[in-house]
Short mmCIF file of C-alpha atoms in Angstrom, two decimals:
data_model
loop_
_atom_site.label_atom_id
_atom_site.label_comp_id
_atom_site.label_asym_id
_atom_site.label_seq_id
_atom_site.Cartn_x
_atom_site.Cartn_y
_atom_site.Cartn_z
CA UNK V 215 -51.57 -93.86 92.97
CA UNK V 216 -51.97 -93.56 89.16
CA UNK V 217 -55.66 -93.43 87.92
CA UNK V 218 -56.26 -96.66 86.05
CA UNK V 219 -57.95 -95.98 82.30
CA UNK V 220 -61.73 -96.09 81.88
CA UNK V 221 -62.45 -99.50 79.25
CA UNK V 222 -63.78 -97.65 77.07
CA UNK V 223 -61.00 -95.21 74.89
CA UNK V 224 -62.11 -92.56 72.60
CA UNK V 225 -61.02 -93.30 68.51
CA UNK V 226 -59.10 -89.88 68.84
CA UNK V 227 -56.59 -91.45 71.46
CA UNK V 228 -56.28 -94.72 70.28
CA UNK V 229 -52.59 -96.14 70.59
CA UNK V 230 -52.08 -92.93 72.55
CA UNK V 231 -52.27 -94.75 76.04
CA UNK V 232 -50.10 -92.25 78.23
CA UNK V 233 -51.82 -89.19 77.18
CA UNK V 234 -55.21 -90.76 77.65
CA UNK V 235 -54.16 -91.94 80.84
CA UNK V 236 -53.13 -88.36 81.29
CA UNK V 237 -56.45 -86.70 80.73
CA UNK V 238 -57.89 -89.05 82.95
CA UNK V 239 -55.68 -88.17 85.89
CA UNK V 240 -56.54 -84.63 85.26
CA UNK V 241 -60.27 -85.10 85.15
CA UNK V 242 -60.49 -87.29 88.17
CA UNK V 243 -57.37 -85.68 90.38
CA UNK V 244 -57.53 -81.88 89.72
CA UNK V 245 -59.41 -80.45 92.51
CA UNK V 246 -59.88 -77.23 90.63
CA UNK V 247 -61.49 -79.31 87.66
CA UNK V 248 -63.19 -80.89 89.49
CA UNK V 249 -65.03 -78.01 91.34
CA UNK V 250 -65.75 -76.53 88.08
CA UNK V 251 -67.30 -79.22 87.00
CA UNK V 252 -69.25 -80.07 89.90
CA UNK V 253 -70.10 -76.05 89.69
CA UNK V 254 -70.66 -76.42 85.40
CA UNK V 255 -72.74 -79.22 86.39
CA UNK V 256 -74.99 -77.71 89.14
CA UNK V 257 -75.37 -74.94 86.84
CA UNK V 258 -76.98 -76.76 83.93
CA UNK V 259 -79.30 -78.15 86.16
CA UNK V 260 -81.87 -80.76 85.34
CA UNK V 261 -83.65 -79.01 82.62
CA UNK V 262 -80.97 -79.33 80.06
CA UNK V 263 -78.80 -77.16 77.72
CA UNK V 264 -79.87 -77.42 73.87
CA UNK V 265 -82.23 -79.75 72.14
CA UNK V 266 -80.09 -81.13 69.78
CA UNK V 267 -80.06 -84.14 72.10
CA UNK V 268 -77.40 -86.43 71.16
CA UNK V 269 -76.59 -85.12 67.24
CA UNK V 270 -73.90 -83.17 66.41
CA UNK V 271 -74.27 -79.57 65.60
CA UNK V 272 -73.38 -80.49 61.92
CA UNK V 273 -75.83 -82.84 61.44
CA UNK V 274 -78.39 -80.94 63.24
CA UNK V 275 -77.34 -77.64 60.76
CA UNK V 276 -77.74 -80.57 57.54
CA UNK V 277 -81.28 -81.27 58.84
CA UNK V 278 -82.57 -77.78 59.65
CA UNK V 279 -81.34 -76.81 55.94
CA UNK V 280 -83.11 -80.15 54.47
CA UNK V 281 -86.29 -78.97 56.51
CA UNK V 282 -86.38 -75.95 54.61
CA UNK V 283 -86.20 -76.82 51.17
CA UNK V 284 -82.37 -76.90 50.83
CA UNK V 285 -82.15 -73.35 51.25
CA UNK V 286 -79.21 -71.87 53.72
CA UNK V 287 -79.79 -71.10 57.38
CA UNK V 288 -77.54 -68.65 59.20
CA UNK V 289 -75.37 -70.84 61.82
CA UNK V 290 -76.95 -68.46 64.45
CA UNK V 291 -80.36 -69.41 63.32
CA UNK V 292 -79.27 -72.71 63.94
CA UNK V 293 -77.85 -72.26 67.29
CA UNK V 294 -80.39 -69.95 68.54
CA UNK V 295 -83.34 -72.82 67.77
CA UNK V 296 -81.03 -75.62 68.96
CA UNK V 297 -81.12 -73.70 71.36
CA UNK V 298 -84.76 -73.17 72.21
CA UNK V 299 -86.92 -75.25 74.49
CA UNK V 300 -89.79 -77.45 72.86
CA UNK V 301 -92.81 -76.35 74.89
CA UNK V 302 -94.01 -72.93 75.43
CA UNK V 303 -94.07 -71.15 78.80
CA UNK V 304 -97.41 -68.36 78.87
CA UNK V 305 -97.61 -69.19 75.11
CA UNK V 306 -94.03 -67.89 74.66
CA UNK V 307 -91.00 -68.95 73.28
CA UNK V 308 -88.01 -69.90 75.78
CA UNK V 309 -84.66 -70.48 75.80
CA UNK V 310 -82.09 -72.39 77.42
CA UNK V 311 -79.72 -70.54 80.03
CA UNK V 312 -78.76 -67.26 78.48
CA UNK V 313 -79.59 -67.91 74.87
CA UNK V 314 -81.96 -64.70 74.59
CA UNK V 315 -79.60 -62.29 76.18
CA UNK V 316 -76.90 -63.34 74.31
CA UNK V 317 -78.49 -62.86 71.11
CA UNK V 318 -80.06 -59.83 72.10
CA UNK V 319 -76.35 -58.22 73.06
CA UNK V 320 -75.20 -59.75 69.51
CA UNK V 321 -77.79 -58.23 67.25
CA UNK V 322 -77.29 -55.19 69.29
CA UNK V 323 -73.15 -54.75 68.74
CA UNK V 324 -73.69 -56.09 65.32
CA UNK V 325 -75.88 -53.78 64.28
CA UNK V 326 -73.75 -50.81 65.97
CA UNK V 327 -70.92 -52.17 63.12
CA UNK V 328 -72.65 -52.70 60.95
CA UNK V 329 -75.81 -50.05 61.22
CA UNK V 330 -79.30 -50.15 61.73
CA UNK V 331 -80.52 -51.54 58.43
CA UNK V 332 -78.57 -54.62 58.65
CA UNK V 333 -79.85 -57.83 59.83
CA UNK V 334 -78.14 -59.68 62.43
CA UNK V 335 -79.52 -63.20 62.25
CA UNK V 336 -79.51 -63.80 58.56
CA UNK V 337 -76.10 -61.60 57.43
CA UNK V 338 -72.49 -63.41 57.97
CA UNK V 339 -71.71 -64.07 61.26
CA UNK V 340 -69.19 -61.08 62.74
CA UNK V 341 -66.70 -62.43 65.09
CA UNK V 342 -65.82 -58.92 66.15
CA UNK V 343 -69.15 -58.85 67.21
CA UNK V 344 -69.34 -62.17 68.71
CA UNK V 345 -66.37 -60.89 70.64
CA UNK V 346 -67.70 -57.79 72.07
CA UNK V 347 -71.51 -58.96 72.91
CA UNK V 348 -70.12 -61.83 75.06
CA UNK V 349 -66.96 -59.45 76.39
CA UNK V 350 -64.46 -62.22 75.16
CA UNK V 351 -64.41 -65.68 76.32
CA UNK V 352 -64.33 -65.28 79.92
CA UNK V 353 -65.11 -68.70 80.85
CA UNK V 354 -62.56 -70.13 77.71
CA UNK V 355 -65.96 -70.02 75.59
CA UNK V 356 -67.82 -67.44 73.98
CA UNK V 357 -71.23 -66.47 75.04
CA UNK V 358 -72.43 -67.89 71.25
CA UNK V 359 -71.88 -70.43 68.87
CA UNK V 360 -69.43 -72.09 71.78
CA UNK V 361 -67.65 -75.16 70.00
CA UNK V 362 -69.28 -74.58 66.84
CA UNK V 363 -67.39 -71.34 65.36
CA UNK V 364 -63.68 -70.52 66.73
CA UNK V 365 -63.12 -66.82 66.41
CA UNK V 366 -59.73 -66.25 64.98
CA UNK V 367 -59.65 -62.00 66.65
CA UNK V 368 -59.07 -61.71 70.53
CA UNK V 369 -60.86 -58.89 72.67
CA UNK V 370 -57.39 -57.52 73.14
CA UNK V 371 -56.80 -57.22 69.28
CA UNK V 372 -60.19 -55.49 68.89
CA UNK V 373 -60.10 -52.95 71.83
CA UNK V 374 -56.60 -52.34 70.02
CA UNK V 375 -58.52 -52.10 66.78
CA UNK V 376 -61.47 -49.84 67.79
CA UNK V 377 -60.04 -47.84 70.17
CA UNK V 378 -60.40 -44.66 68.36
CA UNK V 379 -63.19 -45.93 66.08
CA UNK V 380 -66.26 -44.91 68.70
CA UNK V 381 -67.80 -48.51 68.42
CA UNK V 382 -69.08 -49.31 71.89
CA UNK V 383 -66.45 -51.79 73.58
CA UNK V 384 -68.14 -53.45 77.27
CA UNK V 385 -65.14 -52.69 79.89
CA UNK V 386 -62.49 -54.84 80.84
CA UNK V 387 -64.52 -57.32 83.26
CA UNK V 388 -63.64 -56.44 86.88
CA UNK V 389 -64.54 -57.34 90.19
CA UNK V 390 -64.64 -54.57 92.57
CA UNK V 391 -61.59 -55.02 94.87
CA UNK V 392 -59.35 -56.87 91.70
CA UNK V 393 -56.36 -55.06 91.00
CA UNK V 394 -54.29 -53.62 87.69
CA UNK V 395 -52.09 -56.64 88.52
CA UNK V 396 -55.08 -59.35 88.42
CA UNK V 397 -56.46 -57.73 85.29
CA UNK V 398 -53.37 -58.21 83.49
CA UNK V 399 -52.98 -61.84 84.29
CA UNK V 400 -56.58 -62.68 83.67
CA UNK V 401 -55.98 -60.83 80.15
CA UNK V 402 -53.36 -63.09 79.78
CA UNK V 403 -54.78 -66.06 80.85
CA UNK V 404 -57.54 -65.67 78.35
CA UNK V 405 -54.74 -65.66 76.14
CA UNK V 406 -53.28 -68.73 77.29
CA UNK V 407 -56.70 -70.42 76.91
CA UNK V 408 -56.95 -69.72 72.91
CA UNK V 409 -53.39 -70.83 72.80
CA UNK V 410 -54.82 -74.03 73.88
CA UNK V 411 -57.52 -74.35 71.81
CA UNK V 412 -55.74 -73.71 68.89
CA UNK V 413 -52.76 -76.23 69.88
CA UNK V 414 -55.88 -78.68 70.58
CA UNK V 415 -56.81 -78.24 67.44
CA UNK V 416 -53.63 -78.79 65.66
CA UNK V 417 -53.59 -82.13 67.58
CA UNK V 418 -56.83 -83.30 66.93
CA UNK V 419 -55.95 -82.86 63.10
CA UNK V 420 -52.54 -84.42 63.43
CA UNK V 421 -54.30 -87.39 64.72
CA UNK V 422 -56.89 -87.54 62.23
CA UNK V 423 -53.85 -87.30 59.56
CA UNK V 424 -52.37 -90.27 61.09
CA UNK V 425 -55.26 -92.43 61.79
CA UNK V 426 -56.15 -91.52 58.19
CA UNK V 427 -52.56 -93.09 57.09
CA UNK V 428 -52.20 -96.04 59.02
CA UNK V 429 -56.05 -97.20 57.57
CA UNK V 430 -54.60 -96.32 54.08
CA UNK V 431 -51.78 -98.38 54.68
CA UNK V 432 -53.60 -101.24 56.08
CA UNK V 433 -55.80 -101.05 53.20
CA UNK V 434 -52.64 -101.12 50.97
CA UNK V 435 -51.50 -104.38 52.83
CA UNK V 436 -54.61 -106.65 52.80
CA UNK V 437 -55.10 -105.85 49.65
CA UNK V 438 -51.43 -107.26 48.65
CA UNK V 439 -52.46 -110.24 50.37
CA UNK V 440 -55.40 -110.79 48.78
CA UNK V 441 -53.90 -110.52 45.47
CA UNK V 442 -50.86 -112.12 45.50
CA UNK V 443 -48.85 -109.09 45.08
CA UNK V 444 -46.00 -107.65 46.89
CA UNK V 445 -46.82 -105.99 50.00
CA UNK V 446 -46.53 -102.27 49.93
CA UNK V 447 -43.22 -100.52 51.84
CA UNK V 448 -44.29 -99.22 55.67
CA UNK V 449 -44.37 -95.64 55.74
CA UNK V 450 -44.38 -93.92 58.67
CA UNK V 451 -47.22 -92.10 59.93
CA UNK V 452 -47.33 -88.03 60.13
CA UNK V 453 -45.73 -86.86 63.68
CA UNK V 454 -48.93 -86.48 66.52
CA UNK V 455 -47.40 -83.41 68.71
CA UNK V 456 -48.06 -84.23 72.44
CA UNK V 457 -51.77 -83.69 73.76
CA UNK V 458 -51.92 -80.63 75.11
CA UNK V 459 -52.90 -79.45 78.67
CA UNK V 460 -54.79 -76.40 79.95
CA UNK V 461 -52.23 -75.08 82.92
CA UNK V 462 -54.47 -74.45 86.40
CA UNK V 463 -54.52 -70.73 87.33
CA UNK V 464 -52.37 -71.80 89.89
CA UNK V 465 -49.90 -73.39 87.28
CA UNK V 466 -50.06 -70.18 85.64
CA UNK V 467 -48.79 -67.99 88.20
CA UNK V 468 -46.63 -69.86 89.77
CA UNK V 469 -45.13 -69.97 86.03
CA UNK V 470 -45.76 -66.03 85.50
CA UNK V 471 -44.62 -65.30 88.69
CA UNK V 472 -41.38 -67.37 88.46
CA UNK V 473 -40.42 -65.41 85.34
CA UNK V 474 -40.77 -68.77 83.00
CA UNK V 475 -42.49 -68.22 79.60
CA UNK V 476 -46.06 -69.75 80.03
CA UNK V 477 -47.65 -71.89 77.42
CA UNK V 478 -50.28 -74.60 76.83
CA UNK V 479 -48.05 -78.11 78.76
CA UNK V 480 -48.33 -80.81 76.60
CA UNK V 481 -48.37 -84.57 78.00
CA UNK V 482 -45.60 -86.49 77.44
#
């Protein structure tokens, strides 16, 4: 029995019913979603994740600039004290989940590129750094400035890159009976996930372009009709590919194993 709709649709998939619908289905009738989530969710705990609370990282970078004067804060600054909790523990300062370790392992790889002297938290972000400290995106994320900077180098790419180059590289990750076969596919599954992010974003600004349009064109219309004038011609609206789906690691090798090329499957 199809899922029915939640009232309440998001502005990015207005008059985009089916593939709302879709995404609903999948959140609410994947059992492998579903576990992670359940999982994601147990793992957060009660205690929270950031304090941003419910501003955007954007607007929480804006203020944190404003607060100082208008001068520039490295986005990892930002992250790392969106990032910290409010109250002190011992007279210490604490972190959410793994924000200390993370950094730590960044400011450690960075400064292996890009030596000693440099600093890590004020200098350009690295992504090949960002990359190595967190080992890739393991989990479809990476360890650091998750949804806030996409890294456009893969861990594959930049063991390719630095294999003769002596910069420390963390090993493939492994678990201790997982085979040559099972790395390759996770490798490739990591793949398959920044496929997907990057057709997500190609859809999200598709439908921004259109939504932009048919405003502009409303615009266009009411204002004819206030004036008296003839009503503008209808254009139509830039193409919105299909939304994108994330294929199960199930999908994916029953796909991989069947021989058929694997991709992100959009909704139709």
């Amino acid at each position: 029995m199809a899922t029915a709709c939640p009232p309440i649709c998001p502005t990015w998939c207005l008059n985009k019913k089916d593939g709302w619908s879709a995404l609903v289905r999948f959140w609410t009738e994947d059992e492998e979603f579903k576990a992670k989530s359940i999982q994601n969710k147990t793992n957060r705990g009660k205690g929270g994740t950031h304090n941003q609370g419910n501003k955007p990282f954007p607007l929480y970078e804006k203020d944190m600039v404003a607060a100082n004067g208008g001068q520039e804060i490295s986005r990892l600054q930002v992250w790392q004290t969106a990032h910290k909790k409010k109250d002190l523990v011992e007279g210490k300062v604490v972190y959410y989940g793994k924000t200390e370790v993370s950094v730590e392992s960044y400011k450690k790889v960075f400064k292996s590129l890009r030596g000693e002297d440099s600093d890590p938290l004020s200098e350009p972000l690295d992504e090949m750094a960002v990359m190595i400290s967190g080992g890739g995106k393991p989990h479809g994320h990476t360890s650091i400035l998750n949804a806030v900077h996409k890294p456009t180098i893969t861990l594959p790419r930049i063991r390719h890159m630095t294999s003769s180059s002596g910069v420390c590289m963390p090993p493939h990750p492994r678990r201790p009976t997982q085979t040559s076969d099972n790395a390759r596919w996770a490798e490739a599954y990591e793949q398959l996930q920044e496929e997907f992010q990057q057709k997500m974003q190609e859809y999200d600004e598709a439908s921004k372009a259109s939504r932009r349009h048919e405003s502009e064109q409303t615009k266009a219309l009411f204002e004819a009709l206030r004036t008296g004038a003839q009503p503008p011609q209808y254009v139509e609206p830039p193409v919105v590919p299909p939304l994108p789906r994330m294929p199960t690691k199930m999908e994916f090798l029953a796909q991989l194993y069947s021989g058929c090329p694997v991709s992100a499957l959009p909704y139709y």
